[in-house]
Every structure is written in C-alpha cells, then in structure tokens.
C-alpha cells in the first residue's frame, strides 16, 4: 500500500492551512484595532473629564493649584498672608485666625469687638488677621472661601475692618452656606459706606483672591493650630483662656496693658491705606443690647468686669 498522499488531498490540506493563517491574521488585526480603540477612548475620556473639571473650577470661581495667589492691597507678613489693622509700631500684636462661617469666631468677635477697637485706637495693639476655610471642608459648601475672598476685596478698597465686622454680625447659621452666594456678600457690602463699587463687585464675582485665600488656609493647617478662632497675644494663646483665666473684655484689656507696661503706644499709620479700626457699629443689624449669635438669637454683651463664656473653637479636623 502506498504511503504517498494523493495530490488532491494535499492541495485541500494546503488550502485549509492557508485559510487558518489568514483567519489568524485577521483576528490579530481585529484585536490590535480593539486595543487601539480602547486607548483612544480612555484618552478621550480623560480629556473630557479634564475639561469638565476646568469648567467646574471656572464656574465656582476656583482656580488651579498653579494659579497665582494675588494678595490684597496692604497685605503683609510671610507670603503676604496677614491683613493688618492698627498702628504698625503698636507695642503688642494680636494675631487672629478666623473663618467667616465659624460660629465661635462670631461669638468672639461680637463679644470682644468693642475692646479690640479701643485697644487699636489707643495704639496699644495691632491686630493681624488671617483667614481660614475649615467649615467648607467640614460641612461642604464654599461660604468660607467666598466670604474670605470678599473680605480680601474689601481690603483692596481699604474697608476690610468694617466689612469684616459686618460679615460676623450677619453670619448665617453654621450649616447654612449663605455666604457661598456672591450676591449675599455684595448685598452686605452695602452696609459699609463706599464699599459697594463696580471694582468690588468684579473682585468678588471673579474670585480675584481665591488662590490667596487657599494659600492662607494651607498656612493655617500647616501651622499646627487646633481650630478657629485662634487668638494669640504676642504669640501666646489667649483663647479661650490664658493662665487659667477665661477671656473677657476686662481680661483681654488687662493682659494687653500688662504686656505693654513701660512701653509707648503706637502712632505709626497702619500698613493698609485708609483702613479704619474695627467698629462696633459696623453693622446696623447688630442688637444694641447684645450680640447676634450664629442662629440669629441675641445674647447679652459681656460687661467689662464679667467673664465671657467662650465656646470651644471650631475644629480643623475632618476637613
């Protein structure tokens, strides 16, 4: 019996082998096309996501991490993150870190505002304000950022101190992100004479100082502070107490005068041009018999000899 393969069978097998090779080639090309399409799809999706993120930042008034931090006029200190109020050569410095959505900050401001104003006007103390946005991080929203930017815009106009007072005197309840609306911040600017101008409105609506506010908040978080308000007298914490004594109008005045004993009051003009000292009459909405709390209720103003009742600072944790 012959072991040779008939010519017809050999041709059939060769054609079958060729068909299989052709199918393998087509399958390889199909897989390559699928992989390439997937890569293009991923890149396209990434581009779309990036575009959406950019538009979200633009709509919210935010900026990229690489955006310039534009400091407001007259800002001083390291990285120009300080908003000074009072004589530059005052013998003592009161450093205050605050968040405009922080209810304890409002309690501090509304209780101590008259005393701080008196000490500033007498040249006993210079106040250095710093802004943080921890409530936005803890509760969500953008009111801390938007209000801080608006306050920086007021600084440009030489109106930081009175506008700062208006914001705390009209502070909404902590969960209410009313300060996230630029329209509300512009409305409150009407309570400060000469502040509601086209320049101020443009600064608020465009978020001119958003990057600067974010930089200030980063400095707060990296500074090891526990929460807002953080109040330091010549670098020593005085809120909610100092040396076992709770802060109050009388206690703060006593601490400042003790620190200034034998020193001359300051007389030099403040760094920010035309910036007035804090005023207890900055907001027409403040009750004449008490201070407005975060929920809008009235609490008695602390008397000169009576202790304040400071609450715990708003925590920076969790943001």
Short mmCIF file of C-alpha atoms in Angstrom, two decimals:
data_model
loop_
_atom_site.label_atom_id
_atom_site.label_comp_id
_atom_site.label_asym_id
_atom_site.label_seq_id
_atom_site.Cartn_x
_atom_site.Cartn_y
_atom_site.Cartn_z
CA UNK A 1 0.00 0.00 0.00
CA UNK A 2 1.47 3.35 -1.00
CA UNK A 3 2.20 5.93 1.78
CA UNK A 4 2.07 8.84 -0.60
CA UNK A 5 -0.69 11.43 -0.11
CA UNK A 6 -2.84 11.84 -3.17
CA UNK A 7 -2.31 15.15 -4.97
CA UNK A 8 -5.95 16.19 -4.45
CA UNK A 9 -5.79 15.67 -0.70
CA UNK A 10 -2.51 17.59 -0.41
CA UNK A 11 -3.99 20.61 -2.20
CA UNK A 12 -7.05 20.58 0.06
CA UNK A 13 -4.92 20.49 3.21
CA UNK A 14 -2.71 23.32 1.95
CA UNK A 15 -5.74 25.48 1.20
CA UNK A 16 -7.11 24.73 4.67
CA UNK A 17 -3.80 25.71 6.27
CA UNK A 18 -3.72 28.93 4.29
CA UNK A 19 -7.27 29.78 5.37
CA UNK A 20 -6.32 29.21 9.01
CA UNK A 21 -3.30 31.51 8.69
CA UNK A 22 -5.45 34.15 7.07
CA UNK A 23 -8.02 33.88 9.89
CA UNK A 24 -5.24 34.19 12.48
CA UNK A 25 -4.01 37.35 10.74
CA UNK A 26 -7.49 38.85 10.65
CA UNK A 27 -8.02 38.03 14.36
CA UNK A 28 -4.68 39.62 15.28
CA UNK A 29 -5.56 42.78 13.34
CA UNK A 30 -9.01 42.88 14.98
CA UNK A 31 -7.52 42.62 18.47
CA UNK A 32 -4.99 45.31 17.69
CA UNK A 33 -7.77 47.59 16.48
CA UNK A 34 -9.81 46.93 19.66
CA UNK A 35 -6.86 47.75 21.92
CA UNK A 36 -6.06 50.89 19.95
CA UNK A 37 -9.69 51.99 20.12
CA UNK A 38 -9.75 51.41 23.86
CA UNK A 39 -6.63 53.50 24.36
CA UNK A 40 -8.08 56.32 22.27
CA UNK A 41 -11.32 56.07 24.26
CA UNK A 42 -9.51 56.32 27.59
CA UNK A 43 -7.51 59.31 26.42
CA UNK A 44 -10.64 60.95 25.10
CA UNK A 45 -12.46 60.34 28.40
CA UNK A 46 -9.55 61.82 30.32
CA UNK A 47 -9.67 64.90 28.12
CA UNK A 48 -13.42 65.27 28.67
CA UNK A 49 -13.05 64.83 32.45
CA UNK A 50 -10.27 67.41 32.48
CA UNK A 51 -12.42 69.84 30.50
CA UNK A 52 -15.37 69.32 32.86
CA UNK A 53 -13.13 69.84 35.89
CA UNK A 54 -11.74 73.02 34.38
CA UNK A 55 -15.24 74.32 33.70
CA UNK A 56 -16.36 73.45 37.23
CA UNK A 57 -13.43 75.39 38.67
CA UNK A 58 -14.26 78.31 36.41
CA UNK A 59 -17.95 78.31 37.35
CA UNK A 60 -17.23 78.11 41.08
CA UNK A 61 -14.70 80.91 40.98
CA UNK A 62 -11.92 78.47 41.84
CA UNK A 63 -8.52 78.25 40.27
CA UNK A 64 -5.88 75.70 39.59
CA UNK A 65 -3.09 74.89 42.02
CA UNK A 66 -0.72 76.59 39.61
CA UNK A 67 -2.76 79.80 39.57
CA UNK A 68 -1.10 82.89 41.06
CA UNK A 69 -2.02 83.88 44.61
CA UNK A 70 -2.93 87.55 44.28
CA UNK A 71 -2.54 89.16 47.69
CA UNK A 72 -4.90 92.03 48.54
CA UNK A 73 -3.54 95.53 48.78
CA UNK A 74 -1.66 96.21 52.01
CA UNK A 75 -1.30 92.54 52.99
CA UNK A 76 1.91 91.94 54.90
CA UNK A 77 3.97 89.30 56.67
CA UNK A 78 5.27 86.00 55.34
CA UNK A 79 3.83 85.31 51.88
CA UNK A 80 1.67 88.46 52.37
CA UNK A 81 -0.97 86.44 54.25
CA UNK A 82 -1.57 89.00 57.00
CA UNK A 83 -4.30 91.67 56.96
CA UNK A 84 -3.10 94.30 59.45
CA UNK A 85 -5.30 96.70 61.40
CA UNK A 86 -3.84 99.33 63.72
CA UNK A 87 -0.57 101.16 64.26
CA UNK A 88 2.42 99.36 62.79
CA UNK A 89 4.51 100.27 65.84
CA UNK A 90 1.97 99.24 68.49
CA UNK A 91 3.78 97.57 71.42
CA UNK A 92 1.65 94.39 71.25
CA UNK A 93 0.30 92.25 68.44
CA UNK A 94 -2.98 90.34 68.49
CA UNK A 95 -2.93 87.57 65.88
CA UNK A 96 -6.35 86.18 64.95
CA UNK A 97 -7.13 83.22 62.67
CA UNK A 98 -10.80 83.16 61.68
CA UNK A 99 -13.33 81.53 59.36
CA UNK A 100 -16.34 83.66 58.40
CA UNK A 101 -18.63 80.60 58.71
CA UNK A 102 -17.29 79.71 62.17
CA UNK A 103 -19.95 80.42 64.86
CA UNK A 104 -17.40 80.56 67.68
CA UNK A 105 -15.46 83.17 65.72
CA UNK A 106 -18.63 85.25 65.56
CA UNK A 107 -19.16 84.84 69.32
CA UNK A 108 -15.59 86.00 69.94
CA UNK A 109 -15.89 88.96 67.58
CA UNK A 110 -19.28 90.12 68.78
CA UNK A 111 -18.23 89.89 72.43
CA UNK A 112 -14.72 91.41 72.15
CA UNK A 113 -15.15 93.82 69.23
CA UNK A 114 -15.51 96.99 71.33
CA UNK A 115 -12.49 96.09 73.46
CA UNK A 116 -10.28 95.28 70.47
CA UNK A 117 -11.39 98.52 68.79
CA UNK A 118 -10.50 100.52 71.90
CA UNK A 119 -7.06 98.92 72.19
CA UNK A 120 -6.37 99.52 68.49
CA UNK A 121 -7.50 103.15 68.63
CA UNK A 122 -5.35 103.77 71.71
CA UNK A 123 -2.27 102.41 69.92
CA UNK A 124 -1.94 99.56 72.42
CA UNK A 125 -2.28 96.72 69.97
CA UNK A 126 -2.00 95.95 66.30
CA UNK A 127 -4.31 93.21 65.01
CA UNK A 128 -3.09 90.79 62.36
CA UNK A 129 -5.97 88.89 60.79
CA UNK A 130 -5.54 85.59 58.95
CA UNK A 131 -8.32 83.77 57.10
CA UNK A 132 -9.13 80.05 57.03
CA UNK A 133 -11.82 77.94 55.34
CA UNK A 134 -12.20 74.91 57.63
CA UNK A 135 -16.02 74.97 57.73
CA UNK A 136 -16.18 74.48 53.96
CA UNK A 137 -14.07 71.37 54.45
CA UNK A 138 -16.06 70.08 57.42
CA UNK A 139 -19.60 70.78 56.19
CA UNK A 140 -19.21 71.32 52.46
CA UNK A 141 -20.10 74.43 50.52
CA UNK A 142 -17.98 77.43 49.62
CA UNK A 143 -19.12 80.17 52.03
CA UNK A 144 -15.83 80.32 53.92
CA UNK A 145 -13.86 80.77 50.70
CA UNK A 146 -16.29 83.19 49.07
CA UNK A 147 -16.58 85.37 52.19
CA UNK A 148 -12.80 85.41 52.68
CA UNK A 149 -12.31 86.44 49.06
CA UNK A 150 -14.88 89.21 49.51
CA UNK A 151 -13.09 90.38 52.67
CA UNK A 152 -9.83 90.49 50.70
CA UNK A 153 -11.63 92.55 48.06
CA UNK A 154 -12.74 94.91 50.84
CA UNK A 155 -9.09 95.12 51.89
CA UNK A 156 -8.26 96.35 48.39
CA UNK A 157 -10.72 99.18 48.98
CA UNK A 158 -9.34 99.97 52.45
CA UNK A 159 -12.57 98.68 54.03
CA UNK A 160 -11.53 95.32 55.47
CA UNK A 161 -12.16 96.08 59.14
CA UNK A 162 -15.76 97.35 58.84
CA UNK A 163 -16.70 94.68 56.28
CA UNK A 164 -15.13 92.00 58.50
CA UNK A 165 -17.41 93.22 61.31
CA UNK A 166 -20.47 93.17 59.04
CA UNK A 167 -19.80 89.58 57.98
CA UNK A 168 -19.58 88.34 61.57
CA UNK A 169 -22.54 90.42 62.74
CA UNK A 170 -24.71 88.95 59.97
CA UNK A 171 -23.27 85.42 59.98
CA UNK A 172 -25.82 82.74 58.96
CA UNK A 173 -26.23 79.53 60.97
CA UNK A 174 -23.24 77.25 60.51
CA UNK A 175 -24.94 74.66 58.22
CA UNK A 176 -26.38 77.46 56.03
CA UNK A 177 -23.97 78.20 53.20
CA UNK A 178 -25.50 81.63 52.52
CA UNK A 179 -22.04 83.16 52.16
CA UNK A 180 -21.46 80.83 49.23
CA UNK A 181 -23.54 83.27 47.18
CA UNK A 182 -21.66 86.28 45.89
CA UNK A 183 -24.92 88.19 45.70
CA UNK A 184 -25.30 87.97 49.50
CA UNK A 185 -21.74 89.18 50.06
CA UNK A 186 -22.30 92.12 47.72
CA UNK A 187 -25.59 92.89 49.46
CA UNK A 188 -23.80 93.09 52.83
CA UNK A 189 -21.18 95.40 51.31
CA UNK A 190 -23.98 97.98 51.14
CA UNK A 191 -23.70 98.26 54.93
CA UNK A 192 -20.16 99.67 54.59
CA UNK A 193 -20.08 103.18 53.22
CA UNK A 194 -18.27 103.42 49.90
CA UNK A 195 -17.56 99.69 49.52
CA UNK A 196 -20.20 98.60 47.00
CA UNK A 197 -18.44 99.73 43.84
CA UNK A 198 -18.05 98.13 40.39
CA UNK A 199 -14.46 97.27 41.30
CA UNK A 200 -15.51 95.49 44.48
CA UNK A 201 -18.30 93.59 42.72
CA UNK A 202 -15.95 92.47 39.96
CA UNK A 203 -13.36 91.32 42.51
CA UNK A 204 -15.98 89.30 44.39
CA UNK A 205 -17.63 87.74 41.35
CA UNK A 206 -14.34 86.87 39.63
CA UNK A 207 -12.77 85.41 42.79
CA UNK A 208 -9.68 87.57 42.40
CA UNK A 209 -8.18 86.43 45.70
CA UNK A 210 -9.33 82.80 45.79
CA UNK A 211 -5.80 81.43 45.40
CA UNK A 212 -4.56 83.75 48.14
CA UNK A 213 -7.33 82.54 50.49
CA UNK A 214 -6.47 78.92 49.76
CA UNK A 215 -2.81 79.66 50.45
CA UNK A 216 -3.78 81.24 53.76
CA UNK A 217 -5.87 78.19 54.68
CA UNK A 218 -2.93 75.93 53.87
CA UNK A 219 -0.74 78.02 56.18
CA UNK A 220 -3.35 77.61 58.91
CA UNK A 221 -3.46 73.83 58.56
CA UNK A 222 0.31 73.54 58.43
CA UNK A 223 0.69 75.85 61.42
CA UNK A 224 -0.47 73.24 63.90
CA UNK A 225 -3.47 75.27 65.09
CA UNK A 226 -6.35 73.33 66.63
CA UNK A 227 -9.26 75.33 65.25
CA UNK A 228 -10.85 78.73 64.79
CA UNK A 229 -10.75 81.19 66.28
CA UNK A 230 -7.08 81.01 67.18
CA UNK A 231 -6.16 84.15 69.12
CA UNK A 232 -2.56 84.91 70.08
CA UNK A 233 -1.30 87.87 72.10
CA UNK A 234 2.36 88.38 71.25
CA UNK A 235 2.48 84.72 70.20
CA UNK A 236 0.76 83.34 73.32
CA UNK A 237 -2.68 81.76 73.06
CA UNK A 238 -5.39 83.72 74.90
CA UNK A 239 -8.49 81.93 73.61
CA UNK A 240 -10.43 80.52 75.28
CA UNK A 241 -8.24 81.32 78.29
CA UNK A 242 -4.82 82.42 79.45
CA UNK A 243 -3.19 81.27 82.68
CA UNK A 244 -6.40 79.67 83.88
CA UNK A 245 -8.43 82.87 83.37
CA UNK A 246 -11.13 82.88 80.71
CA UNK A 247 -11.00 85.56 78.07
CA UNK A 248 -13.34 88.52 78.55
CA UNK A 249 -13.25 92.20 77.65
CA UNK A 250 -11.72 93.03 81.02
CA UNK A 251 -9.23 90.16 80.91
CA UNK A 252 -8.03 90.99 77.39
CA UNK A 253 -7.50 94.62 78.30
CA UNK A 254 -5.61 93.60 81.45
CA UNK A 255 -3.35 91.21 79.53
CA UNK A 256 -2.53 93.80 76.86
CA UNK A 257 -1.80 96.58 79.33
CA UNK A 258 0.41 94.25 81.37
CA UNK A 259 2.35 93.29 78.25
CA UNK A 260 2.71 96.98 77.34
CA UNK A 261 3.83 98.22 80.74
CA UNK A 262 6.52 100.85 80.31
CA UNK A 263 6.09 100.95 76.52
CA UNK A 264 4.84 103.83 74.41
CA UNK A 265 1.61 103.46 72.42
CA UNK A 266 1.97 103.09 68.69
CA UNK A 267 1.43 106.06 66.43
CA UNK A 268 2.59 104.89 63.00
CA UNK A 269 0.00 104.62 60.28
CA UNK A 270 -1.24 101.10 59.54
CA UNK A 271 0.15 99.23 56.56
CA UNK A 272 -3.19 99.18 54.74
CA UNK A 273 -4.10 102.63 53.39
CA UNK A 274 -7.21 104.30 54.77
CA UNK A 275 -8.23 101.19 56.70
CA UNK A 276 -10.27 102.09 59.78
CA UNK A 277 -10.04 100.21 63.04
CA UNK A 278 -12.77 97.68 63.85
CA UNK A 279 -16.02 99.37 64.78
CA UNK A 280 -18.80 98.02 66.96
CA UNK A 281 -21.26 99.97 64.83
CA UNK A 282 -20.18 98.36 61.59
CA UNK A 283 -23.48 96.58 61.10
CA UNK A 284 -26.91 98.09 61.54
CA UNK A 285 -28.28 94.61 62.19
CA UNK A 286 -26.44 94.15 65.49
CA UNK A 287 -28.65 94.36 68.54
CA UNK A 288 -27.91 97.41 70.74
CA UNK A 289 -28.35 95.27 73.86
CA UNK A 290 -26.49 92.17 72.77
CA UNK A 291 -24.60 90.38 70.09
CA UNK A 292 -26.17 88.27 67.38
CA UNK A 293 -25.27 84.59 67.71
CA UNK A 294 -24.86 82.27 64.76
CA UNK A 295 -28.52 81.28 64.85
CA UNK A 296 -29.70 84.88 64.93
CA UNK A 297 -30.69 84.94 68.60
CA UNK A 298 -29.49 87.69 70.93
CA UNK A 299 -27.10 87.14 73.81
CA UNK A 300 -26.17 89.76 76.42
CA UNK A 301 -22.97 91.64 75.73
CA UNK A 302 -20.30 90.81 78.30
CA UNK A 303 -19.71 93.59 80.83
CA UNK A 304 -16.28 94.96 81.48
CA UNK A 305 -15.85 93.02 84.75
CA UNK A 306 -17.83 89.94 83.81
CA UNK A 307 -16.32 86.83 82.23
CA UNK A 308 -17.12 85.88 78.68
CA UNK A 309 -18.47 82.41 78.05
CA UNK A 310 -16.24 81.21 75.21
CA UNK A 311 -17.21 78.06 73.38
CA UNK A 312 -14.72 75.58 72.05
CA UNK A 313 -13.05 76.62 68.79
CA UNK A 314 -14.32 75.09 65.56
CA UNK A 315 -12.09 72.10 64.90
CA UNK A 316 -9.94 71.85 61.82
CA UNK A 317 -10.14 68.08 61.91
CA UNK A 318 -12.15 66.23 59.35
CA UNK A 319 -11.87 68.87 56.68
#
